[in-house]
mmCIF file of C-alpha atoms in Angstrom:
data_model
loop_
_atom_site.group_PDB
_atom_site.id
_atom_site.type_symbol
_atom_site.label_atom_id
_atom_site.label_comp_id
_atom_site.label_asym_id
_atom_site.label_seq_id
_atom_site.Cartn_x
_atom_site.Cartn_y
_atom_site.Cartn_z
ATOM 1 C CA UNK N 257 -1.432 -92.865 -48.529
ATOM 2 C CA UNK N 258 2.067 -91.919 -47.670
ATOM 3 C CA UNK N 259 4.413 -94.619 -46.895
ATOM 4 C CA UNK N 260 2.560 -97.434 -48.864
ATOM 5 C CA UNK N 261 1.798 -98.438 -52.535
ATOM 6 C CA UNK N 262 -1.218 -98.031 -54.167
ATOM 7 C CA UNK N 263 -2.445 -101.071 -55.841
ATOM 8 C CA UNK N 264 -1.956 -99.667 -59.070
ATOM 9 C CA UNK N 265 1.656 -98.806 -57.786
ATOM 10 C CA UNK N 266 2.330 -102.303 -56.487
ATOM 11 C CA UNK N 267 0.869 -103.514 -60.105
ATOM 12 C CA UNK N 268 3.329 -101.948 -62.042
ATOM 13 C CA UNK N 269 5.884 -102.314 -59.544
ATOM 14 C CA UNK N 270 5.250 -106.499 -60.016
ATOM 15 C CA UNK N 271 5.144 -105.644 -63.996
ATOM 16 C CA UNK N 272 8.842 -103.705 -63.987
ATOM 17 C CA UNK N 273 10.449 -106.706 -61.447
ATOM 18 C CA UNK N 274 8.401 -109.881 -64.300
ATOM 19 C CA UNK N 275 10.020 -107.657 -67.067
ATOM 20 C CA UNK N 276 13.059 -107.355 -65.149
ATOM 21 C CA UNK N 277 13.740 -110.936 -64.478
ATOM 22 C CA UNK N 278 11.940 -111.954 -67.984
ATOM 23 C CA UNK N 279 14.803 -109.966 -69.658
ATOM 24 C CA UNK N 280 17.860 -111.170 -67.260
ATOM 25 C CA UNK N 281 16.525 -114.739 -67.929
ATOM 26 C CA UNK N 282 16.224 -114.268 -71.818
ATOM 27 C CA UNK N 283 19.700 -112.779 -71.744
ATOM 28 C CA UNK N 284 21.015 -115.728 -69.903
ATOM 29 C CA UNK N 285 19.633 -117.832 -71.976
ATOM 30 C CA UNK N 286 20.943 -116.699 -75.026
ATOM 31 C CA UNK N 287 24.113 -116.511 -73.540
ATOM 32 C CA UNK N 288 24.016 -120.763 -72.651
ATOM 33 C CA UNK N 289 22.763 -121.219 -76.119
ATOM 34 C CA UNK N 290 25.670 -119.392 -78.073
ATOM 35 C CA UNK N 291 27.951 -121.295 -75.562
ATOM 36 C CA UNK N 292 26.598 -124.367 -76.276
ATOM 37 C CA UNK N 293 26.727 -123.551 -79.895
ATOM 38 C CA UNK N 294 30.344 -122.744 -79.462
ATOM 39 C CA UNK N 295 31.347 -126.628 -78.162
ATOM 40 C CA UNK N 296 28.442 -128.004 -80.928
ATOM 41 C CA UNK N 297 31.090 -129.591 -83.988
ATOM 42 C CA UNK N 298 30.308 -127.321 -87.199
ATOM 43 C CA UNK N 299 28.182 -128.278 -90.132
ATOM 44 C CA UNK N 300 30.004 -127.202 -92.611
ATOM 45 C CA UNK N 301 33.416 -128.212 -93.719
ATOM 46 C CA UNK N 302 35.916 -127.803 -95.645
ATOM 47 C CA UNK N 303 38.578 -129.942 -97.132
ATOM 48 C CA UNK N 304 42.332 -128.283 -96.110
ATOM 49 C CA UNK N 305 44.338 -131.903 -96.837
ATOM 50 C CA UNK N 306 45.060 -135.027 -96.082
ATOM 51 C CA UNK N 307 46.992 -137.156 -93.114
ATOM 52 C CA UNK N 308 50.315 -137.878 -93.797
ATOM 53 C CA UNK N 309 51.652 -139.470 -91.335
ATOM 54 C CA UNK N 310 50.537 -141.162 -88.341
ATOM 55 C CA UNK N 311 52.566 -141.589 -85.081
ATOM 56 C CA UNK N 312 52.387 -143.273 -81.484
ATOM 57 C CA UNK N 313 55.029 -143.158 -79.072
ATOM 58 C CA UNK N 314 54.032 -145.339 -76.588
ATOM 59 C CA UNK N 315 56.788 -145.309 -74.655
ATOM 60 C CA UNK N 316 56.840 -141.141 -73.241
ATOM 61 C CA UNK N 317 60.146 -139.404 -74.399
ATOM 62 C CA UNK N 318 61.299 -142.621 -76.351
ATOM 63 C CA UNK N 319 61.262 -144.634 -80.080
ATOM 64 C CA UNK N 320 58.031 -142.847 -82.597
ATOM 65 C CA UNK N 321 55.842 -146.389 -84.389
ATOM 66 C CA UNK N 322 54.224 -145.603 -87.604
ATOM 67 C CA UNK N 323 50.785 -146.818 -88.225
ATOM 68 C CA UNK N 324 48.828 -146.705 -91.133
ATOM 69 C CA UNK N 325 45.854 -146.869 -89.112
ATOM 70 C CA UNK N 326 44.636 -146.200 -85.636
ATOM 71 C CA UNK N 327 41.917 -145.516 -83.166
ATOM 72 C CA UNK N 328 40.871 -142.043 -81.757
ATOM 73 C CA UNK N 329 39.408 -142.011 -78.173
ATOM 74 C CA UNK N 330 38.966 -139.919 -75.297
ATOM 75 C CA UNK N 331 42.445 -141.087 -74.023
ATOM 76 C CA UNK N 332 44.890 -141.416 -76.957
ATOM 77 C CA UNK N 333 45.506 -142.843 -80.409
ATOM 78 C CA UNK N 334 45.610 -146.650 -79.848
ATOM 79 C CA UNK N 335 45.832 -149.934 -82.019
ATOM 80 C CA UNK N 336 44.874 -152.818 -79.780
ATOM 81 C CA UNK N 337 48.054 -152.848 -76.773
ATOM 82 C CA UNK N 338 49.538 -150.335 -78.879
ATOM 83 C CA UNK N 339 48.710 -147.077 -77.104
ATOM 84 C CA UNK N 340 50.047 -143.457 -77.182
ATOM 85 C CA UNK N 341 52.586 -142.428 -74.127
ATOM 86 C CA UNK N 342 51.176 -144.906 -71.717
ATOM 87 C CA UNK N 343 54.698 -145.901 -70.606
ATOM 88 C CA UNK N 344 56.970 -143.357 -68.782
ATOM 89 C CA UNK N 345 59.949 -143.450 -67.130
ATOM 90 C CA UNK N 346 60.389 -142.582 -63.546
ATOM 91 C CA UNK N 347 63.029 -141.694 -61.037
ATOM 92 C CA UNK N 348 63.333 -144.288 -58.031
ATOM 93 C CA UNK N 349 61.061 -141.408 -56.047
ATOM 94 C CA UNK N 350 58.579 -141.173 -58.437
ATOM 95 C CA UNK N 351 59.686 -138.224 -60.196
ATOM 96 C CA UNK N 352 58.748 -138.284 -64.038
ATOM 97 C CA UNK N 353 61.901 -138.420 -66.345
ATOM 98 C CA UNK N 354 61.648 -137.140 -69.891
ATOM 99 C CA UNK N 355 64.627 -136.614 -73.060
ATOM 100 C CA UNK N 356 64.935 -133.163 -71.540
ATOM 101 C CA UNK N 357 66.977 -134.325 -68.688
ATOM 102 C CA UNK N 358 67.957 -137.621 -70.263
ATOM 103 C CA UNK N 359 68.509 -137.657 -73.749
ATOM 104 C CA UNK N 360 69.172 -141.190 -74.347
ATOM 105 C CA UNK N 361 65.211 -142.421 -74.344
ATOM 106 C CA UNK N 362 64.776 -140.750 -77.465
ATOM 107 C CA UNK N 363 66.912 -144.088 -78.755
ATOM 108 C CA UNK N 364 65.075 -146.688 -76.942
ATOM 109 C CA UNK N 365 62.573 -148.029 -79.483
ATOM 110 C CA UNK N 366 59.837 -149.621 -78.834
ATOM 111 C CA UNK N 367 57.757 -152.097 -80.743
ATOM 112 C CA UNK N 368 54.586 -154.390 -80.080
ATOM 113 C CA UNK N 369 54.565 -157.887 -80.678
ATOM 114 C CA UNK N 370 51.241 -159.714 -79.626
ATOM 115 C CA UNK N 371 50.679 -159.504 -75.792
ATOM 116 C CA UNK N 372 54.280 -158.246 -75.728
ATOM 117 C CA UNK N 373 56.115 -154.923 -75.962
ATOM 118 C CA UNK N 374 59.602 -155.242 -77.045
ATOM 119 C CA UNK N 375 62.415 -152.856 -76.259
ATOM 120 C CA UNK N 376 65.258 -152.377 -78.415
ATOM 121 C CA UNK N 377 68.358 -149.824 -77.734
ATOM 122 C CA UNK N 378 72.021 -150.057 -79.279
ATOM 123 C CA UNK N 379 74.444 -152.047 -77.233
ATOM 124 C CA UNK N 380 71.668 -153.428 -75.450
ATOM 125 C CA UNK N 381 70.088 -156.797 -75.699
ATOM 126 C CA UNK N 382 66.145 -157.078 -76.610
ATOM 127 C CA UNK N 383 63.548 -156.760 -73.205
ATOM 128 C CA UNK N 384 60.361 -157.919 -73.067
ATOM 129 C CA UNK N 385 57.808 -156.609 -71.195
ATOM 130 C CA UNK N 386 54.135 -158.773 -70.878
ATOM 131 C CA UNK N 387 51.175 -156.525 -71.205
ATOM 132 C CA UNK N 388 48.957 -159.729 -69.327
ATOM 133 C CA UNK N 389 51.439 -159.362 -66.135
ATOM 134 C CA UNK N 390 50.924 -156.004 -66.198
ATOM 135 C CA UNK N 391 47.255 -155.756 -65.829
ATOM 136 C CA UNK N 392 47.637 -158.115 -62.437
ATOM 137 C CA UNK N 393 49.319 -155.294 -60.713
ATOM 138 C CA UNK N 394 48.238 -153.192 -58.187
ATOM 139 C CA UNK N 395 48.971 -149.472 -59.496
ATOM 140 C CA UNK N 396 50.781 -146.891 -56.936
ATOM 141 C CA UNK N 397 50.963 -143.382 -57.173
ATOM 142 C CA UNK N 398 53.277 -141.448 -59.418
ATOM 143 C CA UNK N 399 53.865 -137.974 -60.483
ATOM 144 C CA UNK N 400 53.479 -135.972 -64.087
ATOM 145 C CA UNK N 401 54.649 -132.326 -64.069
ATOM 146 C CA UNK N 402 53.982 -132.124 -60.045
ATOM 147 C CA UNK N 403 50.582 -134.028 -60.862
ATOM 148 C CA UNK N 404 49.494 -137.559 -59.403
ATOM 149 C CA UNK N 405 48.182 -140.830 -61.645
ATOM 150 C CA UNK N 406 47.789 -144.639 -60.937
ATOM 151 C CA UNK N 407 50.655 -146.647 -62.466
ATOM 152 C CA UNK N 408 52.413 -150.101 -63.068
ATOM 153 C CA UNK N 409 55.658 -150.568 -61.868
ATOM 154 C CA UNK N 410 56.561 -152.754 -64.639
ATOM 155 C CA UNK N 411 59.289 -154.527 -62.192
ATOM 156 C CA UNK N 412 63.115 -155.023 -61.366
ATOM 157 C CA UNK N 413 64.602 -156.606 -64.612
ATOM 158 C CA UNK N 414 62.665 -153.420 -66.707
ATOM 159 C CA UNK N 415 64.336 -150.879 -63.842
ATOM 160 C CA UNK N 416 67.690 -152.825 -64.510
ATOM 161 C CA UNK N 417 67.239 -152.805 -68.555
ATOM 162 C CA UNK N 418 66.376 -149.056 -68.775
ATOM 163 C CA UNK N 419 68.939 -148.116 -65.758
ATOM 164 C CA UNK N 420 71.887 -149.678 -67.494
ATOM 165 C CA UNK N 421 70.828 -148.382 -71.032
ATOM 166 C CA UNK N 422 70.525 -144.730 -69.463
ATOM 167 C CA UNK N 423 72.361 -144.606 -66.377
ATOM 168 C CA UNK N 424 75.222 -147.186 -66.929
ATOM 169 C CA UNK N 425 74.230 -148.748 -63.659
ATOM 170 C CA UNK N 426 71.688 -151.151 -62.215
ATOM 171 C CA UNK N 427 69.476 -148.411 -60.593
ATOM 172 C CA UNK N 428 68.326 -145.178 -61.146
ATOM 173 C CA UNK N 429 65.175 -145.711 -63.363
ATOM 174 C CA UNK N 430 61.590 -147.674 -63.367
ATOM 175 C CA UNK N 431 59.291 -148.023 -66.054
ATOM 176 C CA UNK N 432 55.649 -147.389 -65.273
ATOM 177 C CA UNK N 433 52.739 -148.163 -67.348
ATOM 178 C CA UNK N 434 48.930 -146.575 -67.007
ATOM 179 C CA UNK N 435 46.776 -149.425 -67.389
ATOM 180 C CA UNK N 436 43.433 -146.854 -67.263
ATOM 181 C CA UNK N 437 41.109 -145.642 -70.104
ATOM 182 C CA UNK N 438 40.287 -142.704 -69.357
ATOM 183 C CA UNK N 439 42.631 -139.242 -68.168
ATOM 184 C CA UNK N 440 42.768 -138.547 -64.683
ATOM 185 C CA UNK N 441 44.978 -134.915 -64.175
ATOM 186 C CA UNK N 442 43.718 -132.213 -64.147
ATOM 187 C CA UNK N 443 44.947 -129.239 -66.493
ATOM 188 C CA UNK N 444 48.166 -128.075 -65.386
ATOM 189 C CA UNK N 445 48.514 -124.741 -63.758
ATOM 190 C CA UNK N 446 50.021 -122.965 -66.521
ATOM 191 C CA UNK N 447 47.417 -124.067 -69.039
ATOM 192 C CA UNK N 448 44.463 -123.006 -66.944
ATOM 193 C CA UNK N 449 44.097 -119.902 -68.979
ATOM 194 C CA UNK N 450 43.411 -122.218 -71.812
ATOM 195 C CA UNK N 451 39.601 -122.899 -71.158
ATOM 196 C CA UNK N 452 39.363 -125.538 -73.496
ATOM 197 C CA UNK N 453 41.801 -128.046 -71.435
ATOM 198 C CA UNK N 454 39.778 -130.015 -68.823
ATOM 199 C CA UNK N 455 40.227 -133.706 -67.567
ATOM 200 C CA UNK N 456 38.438 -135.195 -70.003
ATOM 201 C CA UNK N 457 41.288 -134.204 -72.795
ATOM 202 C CA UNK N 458 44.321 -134.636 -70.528
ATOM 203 C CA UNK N 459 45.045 -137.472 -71.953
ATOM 204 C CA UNK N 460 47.399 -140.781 -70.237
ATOM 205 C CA UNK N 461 50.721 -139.822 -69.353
ATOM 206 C CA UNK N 462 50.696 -137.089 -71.845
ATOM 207 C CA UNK N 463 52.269 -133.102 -71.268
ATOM 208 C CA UNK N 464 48.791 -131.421 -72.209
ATOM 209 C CA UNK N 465 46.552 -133.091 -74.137
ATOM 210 C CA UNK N 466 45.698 -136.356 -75.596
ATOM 211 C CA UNK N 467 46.538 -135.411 -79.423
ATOM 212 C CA UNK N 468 48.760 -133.161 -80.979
ATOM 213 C CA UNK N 469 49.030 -132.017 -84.685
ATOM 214 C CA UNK N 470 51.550 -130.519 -87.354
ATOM 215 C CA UNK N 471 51.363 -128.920 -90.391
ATOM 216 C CA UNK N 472 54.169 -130.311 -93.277
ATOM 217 C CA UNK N 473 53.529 -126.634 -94.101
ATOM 218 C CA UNK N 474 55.101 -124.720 -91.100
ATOM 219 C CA UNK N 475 57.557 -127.277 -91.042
ATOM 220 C CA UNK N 476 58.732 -125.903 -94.527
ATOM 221 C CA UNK N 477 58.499 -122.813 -93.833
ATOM 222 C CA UNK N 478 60.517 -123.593 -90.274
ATOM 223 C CA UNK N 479 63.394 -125.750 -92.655
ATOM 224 C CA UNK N 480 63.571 -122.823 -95.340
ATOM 225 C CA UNK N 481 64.995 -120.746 -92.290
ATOM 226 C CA UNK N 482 67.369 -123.300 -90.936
ATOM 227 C CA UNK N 483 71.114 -124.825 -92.013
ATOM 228 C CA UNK N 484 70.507 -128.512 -90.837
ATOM 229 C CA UNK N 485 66.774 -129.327 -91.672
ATOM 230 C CA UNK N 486 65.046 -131.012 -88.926
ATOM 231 C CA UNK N 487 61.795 -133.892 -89.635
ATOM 232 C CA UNK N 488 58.125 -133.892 -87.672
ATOM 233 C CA UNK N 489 59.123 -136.296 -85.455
ATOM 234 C CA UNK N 490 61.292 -133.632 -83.633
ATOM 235 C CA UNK N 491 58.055 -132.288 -82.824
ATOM 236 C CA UNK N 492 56.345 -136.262 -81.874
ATOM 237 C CA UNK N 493 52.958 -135.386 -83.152
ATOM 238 C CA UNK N 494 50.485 -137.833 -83.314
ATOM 239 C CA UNK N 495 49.312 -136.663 -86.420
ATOM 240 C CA UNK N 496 51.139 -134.901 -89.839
ATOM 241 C CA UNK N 497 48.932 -132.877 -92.324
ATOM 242 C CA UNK N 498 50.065 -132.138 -95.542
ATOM 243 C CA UNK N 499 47.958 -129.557 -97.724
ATOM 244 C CA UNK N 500 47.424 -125.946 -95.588
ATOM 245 C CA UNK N 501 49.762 -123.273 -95.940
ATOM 246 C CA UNK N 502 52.390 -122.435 -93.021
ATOM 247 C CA UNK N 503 50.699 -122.177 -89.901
ATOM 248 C CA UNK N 504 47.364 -121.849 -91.173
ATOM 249 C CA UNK N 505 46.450 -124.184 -88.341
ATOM 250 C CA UNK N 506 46.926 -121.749 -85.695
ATOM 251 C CA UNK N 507 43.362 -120.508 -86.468
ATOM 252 C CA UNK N 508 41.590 -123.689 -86.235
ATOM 253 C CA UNK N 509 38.995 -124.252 -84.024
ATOM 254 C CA UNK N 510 37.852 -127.559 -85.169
ATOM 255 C CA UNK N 511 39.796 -130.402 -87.173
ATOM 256 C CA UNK N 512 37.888 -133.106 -88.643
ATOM 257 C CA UNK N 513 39.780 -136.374 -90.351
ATOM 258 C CA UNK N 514 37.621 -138.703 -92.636
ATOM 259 C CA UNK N 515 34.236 -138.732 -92.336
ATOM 260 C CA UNK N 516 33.433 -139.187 -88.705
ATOM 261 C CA UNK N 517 36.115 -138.242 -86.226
ATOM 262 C CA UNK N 518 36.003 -134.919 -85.023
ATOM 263 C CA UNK N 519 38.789 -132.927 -82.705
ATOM 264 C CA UNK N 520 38.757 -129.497 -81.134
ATOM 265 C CA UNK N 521 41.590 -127.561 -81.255
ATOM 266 C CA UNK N 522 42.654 -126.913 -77.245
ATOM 267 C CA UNK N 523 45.830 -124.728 -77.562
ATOM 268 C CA UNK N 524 48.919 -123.993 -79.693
ATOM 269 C CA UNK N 525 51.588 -126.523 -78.906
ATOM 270 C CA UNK N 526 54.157 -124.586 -76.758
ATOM 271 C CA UNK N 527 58.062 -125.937 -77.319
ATOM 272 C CA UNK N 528 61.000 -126.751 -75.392
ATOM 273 C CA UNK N 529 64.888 -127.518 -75.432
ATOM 274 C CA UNK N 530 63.112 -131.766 -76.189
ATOM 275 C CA UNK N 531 63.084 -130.312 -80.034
ATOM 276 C CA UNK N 532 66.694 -129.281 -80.379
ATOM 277 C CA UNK N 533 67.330 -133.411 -79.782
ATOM 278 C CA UNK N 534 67.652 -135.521 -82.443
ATOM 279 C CA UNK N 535 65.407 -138.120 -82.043
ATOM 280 C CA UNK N 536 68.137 -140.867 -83.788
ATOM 281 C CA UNK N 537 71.423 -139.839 -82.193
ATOM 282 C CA UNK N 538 70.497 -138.151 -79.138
ATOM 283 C CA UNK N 539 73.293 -135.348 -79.599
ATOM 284 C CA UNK N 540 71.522 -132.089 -78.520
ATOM 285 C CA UNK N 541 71.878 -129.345 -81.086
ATOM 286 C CA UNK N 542 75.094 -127.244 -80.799
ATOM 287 C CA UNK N 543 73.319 -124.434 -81.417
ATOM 288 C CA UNK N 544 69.498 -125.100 -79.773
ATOM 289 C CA UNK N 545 68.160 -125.390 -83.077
ATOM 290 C CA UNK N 546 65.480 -125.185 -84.180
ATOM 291 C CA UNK N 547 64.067 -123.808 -80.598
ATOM 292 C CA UNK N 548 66.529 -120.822 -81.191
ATOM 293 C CA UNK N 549 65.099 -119.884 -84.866
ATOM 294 C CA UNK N 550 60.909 -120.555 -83.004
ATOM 295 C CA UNK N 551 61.977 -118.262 -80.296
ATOM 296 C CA UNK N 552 62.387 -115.240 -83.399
ATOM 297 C CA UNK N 553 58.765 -115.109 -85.046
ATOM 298 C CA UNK N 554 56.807 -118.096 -83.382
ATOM 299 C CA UNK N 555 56.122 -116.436 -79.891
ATOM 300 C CA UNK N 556 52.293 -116.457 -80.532
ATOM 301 C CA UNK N 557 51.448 -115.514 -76.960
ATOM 302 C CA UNK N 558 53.433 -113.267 -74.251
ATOM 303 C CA UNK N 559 55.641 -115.060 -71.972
ATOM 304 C CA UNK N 560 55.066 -118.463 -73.273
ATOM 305 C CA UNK N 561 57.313 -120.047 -75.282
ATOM 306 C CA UNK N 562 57.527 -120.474 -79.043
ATOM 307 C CA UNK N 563 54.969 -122.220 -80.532
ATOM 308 C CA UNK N 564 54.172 -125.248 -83.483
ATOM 309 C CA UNK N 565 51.961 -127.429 -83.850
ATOM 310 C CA UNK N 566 48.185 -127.682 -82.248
ATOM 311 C CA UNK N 567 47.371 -129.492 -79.415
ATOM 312 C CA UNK N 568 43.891 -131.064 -79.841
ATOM 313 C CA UNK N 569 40.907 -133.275 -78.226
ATOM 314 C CA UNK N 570 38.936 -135.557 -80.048
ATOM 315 C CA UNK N 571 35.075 -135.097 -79.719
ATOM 316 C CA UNK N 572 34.219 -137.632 -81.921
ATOM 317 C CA UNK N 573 35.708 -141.625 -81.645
ATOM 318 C CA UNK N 574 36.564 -143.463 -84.485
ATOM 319 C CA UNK N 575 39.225 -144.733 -86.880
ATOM 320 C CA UNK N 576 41.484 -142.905 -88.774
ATOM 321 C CA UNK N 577 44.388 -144.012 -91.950
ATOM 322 C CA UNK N 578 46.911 -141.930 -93.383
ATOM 323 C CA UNK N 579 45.336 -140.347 -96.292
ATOM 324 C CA UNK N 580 42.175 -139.879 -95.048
ATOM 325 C CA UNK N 581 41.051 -136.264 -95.616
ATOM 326 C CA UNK N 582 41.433 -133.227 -93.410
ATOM 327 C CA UNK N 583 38.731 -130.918 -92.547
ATOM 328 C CA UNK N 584 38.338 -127.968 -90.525
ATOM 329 C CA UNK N 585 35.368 -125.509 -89.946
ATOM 330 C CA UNK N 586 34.458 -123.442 -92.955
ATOM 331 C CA UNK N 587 33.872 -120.168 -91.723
ATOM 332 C CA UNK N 588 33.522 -118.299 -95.113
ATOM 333 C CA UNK N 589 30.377 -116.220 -95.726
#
């Protein structure tokens, strides 16, 4: 009849649409499972070198600690009230302050002594600041790169202490401390093409991520083309590796040290005028070195800045010692 289906018409109509959706649905679902096979850790590894050096800087833009051991977590590399960039300093708005604008932090150094962070800085006398009294606070809303977290004031005679060490006056700079465990921002605008960056590996008061590595390697290669060599602690990585070849880790897409804890490599480690400071004088570099040599042949992606170094996000928890082994996915047929 015209205008209407036969039933064998409306039969193999039914057939074409449960083939139809039978295919769409099989296509999708191959799609989730190589996705999910994507963020799955490999299971085979292999063996690039060994940790070097491990760093925490507690105290964001100021004095590097070297540990010989640590713990990874979602949040940062830690060692009891020792924990990585959980202290920044602040403008009496709430405006983050870094060594770009203020040079001087780099030469506050920090150290942890029991329930106790101590603050050292030339010309200054020794400030204490109680970890216990810190956790009694209420936290109040700051900002990190135009982004909002829950912080400690840490209180007048800290404001005073940093203000005269950096401002030569009694105001003009708080401390603030994140007492949380977890990270809170979400990934910066100009990261969001990075798909890898989410919450979860933003990290405390960190610039990107919660970890960030460097290859003794690259920085070779980087001092073989400079006058005045510069050390991986111009960079403040959390982590040194000493094995791969110059920037062999810009192709990593998994890192694992020791036996058990496992990172994903988020994004290449984008640099700014921080690295042309030295990190014991303060003096910025005459010349912008060694930004000015990156800028020739380490501009990996258009219109970002030079890059070294790997930002990265651990996957797996655990503890970690300088000299454990370095692994990353082996992807060799």
């Amino acid at each position: 009849m015209h205008g209407t289906l036969s039933s064998i018409d409306s039969s193999r109509l039914a057939v074409t649409i449960a083939v139809g959706v039978g295919t769409a649905t099989a296509i999708g679902l191959a799609y989730l499972y190589r996705k999910n096979l994507e963020n799955l850790p490999p299971k085979r590894w292999r063996k690039v070198g060994e940790i070097s050096d491990l760093i925490c800087y507690p105290v964001k833009s100021c004095g590097s600690i070297r540990l010989k051991t640590a713990f990874c977590n979602e949040l940062c590399l830690e060692d009891g009230h020792l924990r990585d960039r959980v202290f920044m300093a602040i403008t009496p708005e709430g405006q983050f302050i870094t060594a770009r604008s203020q040079p001087k932090l780099v030469q506050i150094q920090p150290r942890i002594e029991g329930n106790k962070m101590i603050l050292s800085a030339p010309g200054m006398m020794d400030h204490e600041i109680d970890f216990n009294r810190l956790h009694t606070i209420t936290p109040i809303r700051v900002t990190v790169w135009q982004q909002y977290v829950s912080a400690v004031d840490c209180g007048e005679e800290t404001a005073k202490w940093m203000s005269r060490f950096i401002c030569s006056d009694d105001i003009g700079i708080r401390l603030m401390f994140y007492p949380g465990t977890t990270p809170t921002r979400e990934v910066r605008p100009k990261n969001r093409h990075y798909s890898l960056l989410n919450t979860g590996n933003s990290g405390a008061l960190h610039d990107a991520s919660s970890y960030m590595m460097v290859n003794e390697g690259s920085l070779a290669e980087l001092n073989s083309r400079l006058d005045e060599k510069v050390t991986a602690v111009q960079f403040r990585p959390n982590f040194v590796v000493k094995g791969p070849v110059a920037f062999e880790e810009d192709l990593w897409k998994w890192v694992r040290i020791g036996e058990n804890v496992v990172f994903r490599n988020v994004k290449p480690c984008t640099r700014c005028i921080f690295t042309n400071i030295d990190p014991e004088t303060a003096a910025r570099h005459k010349e912008q070195e060694p930004l000015k040599t990156l800028r020739e042949y380490r501009i990996i992606r258009e219109n970002e800045p030079p890059a070294f170094g790997i930002h990265i996000a651990a996957v797996k928890f655990g503890s970690v010692a300088v000299g454990d082994s370095v692994y990353v996915e082996d992807d060799r047929n």
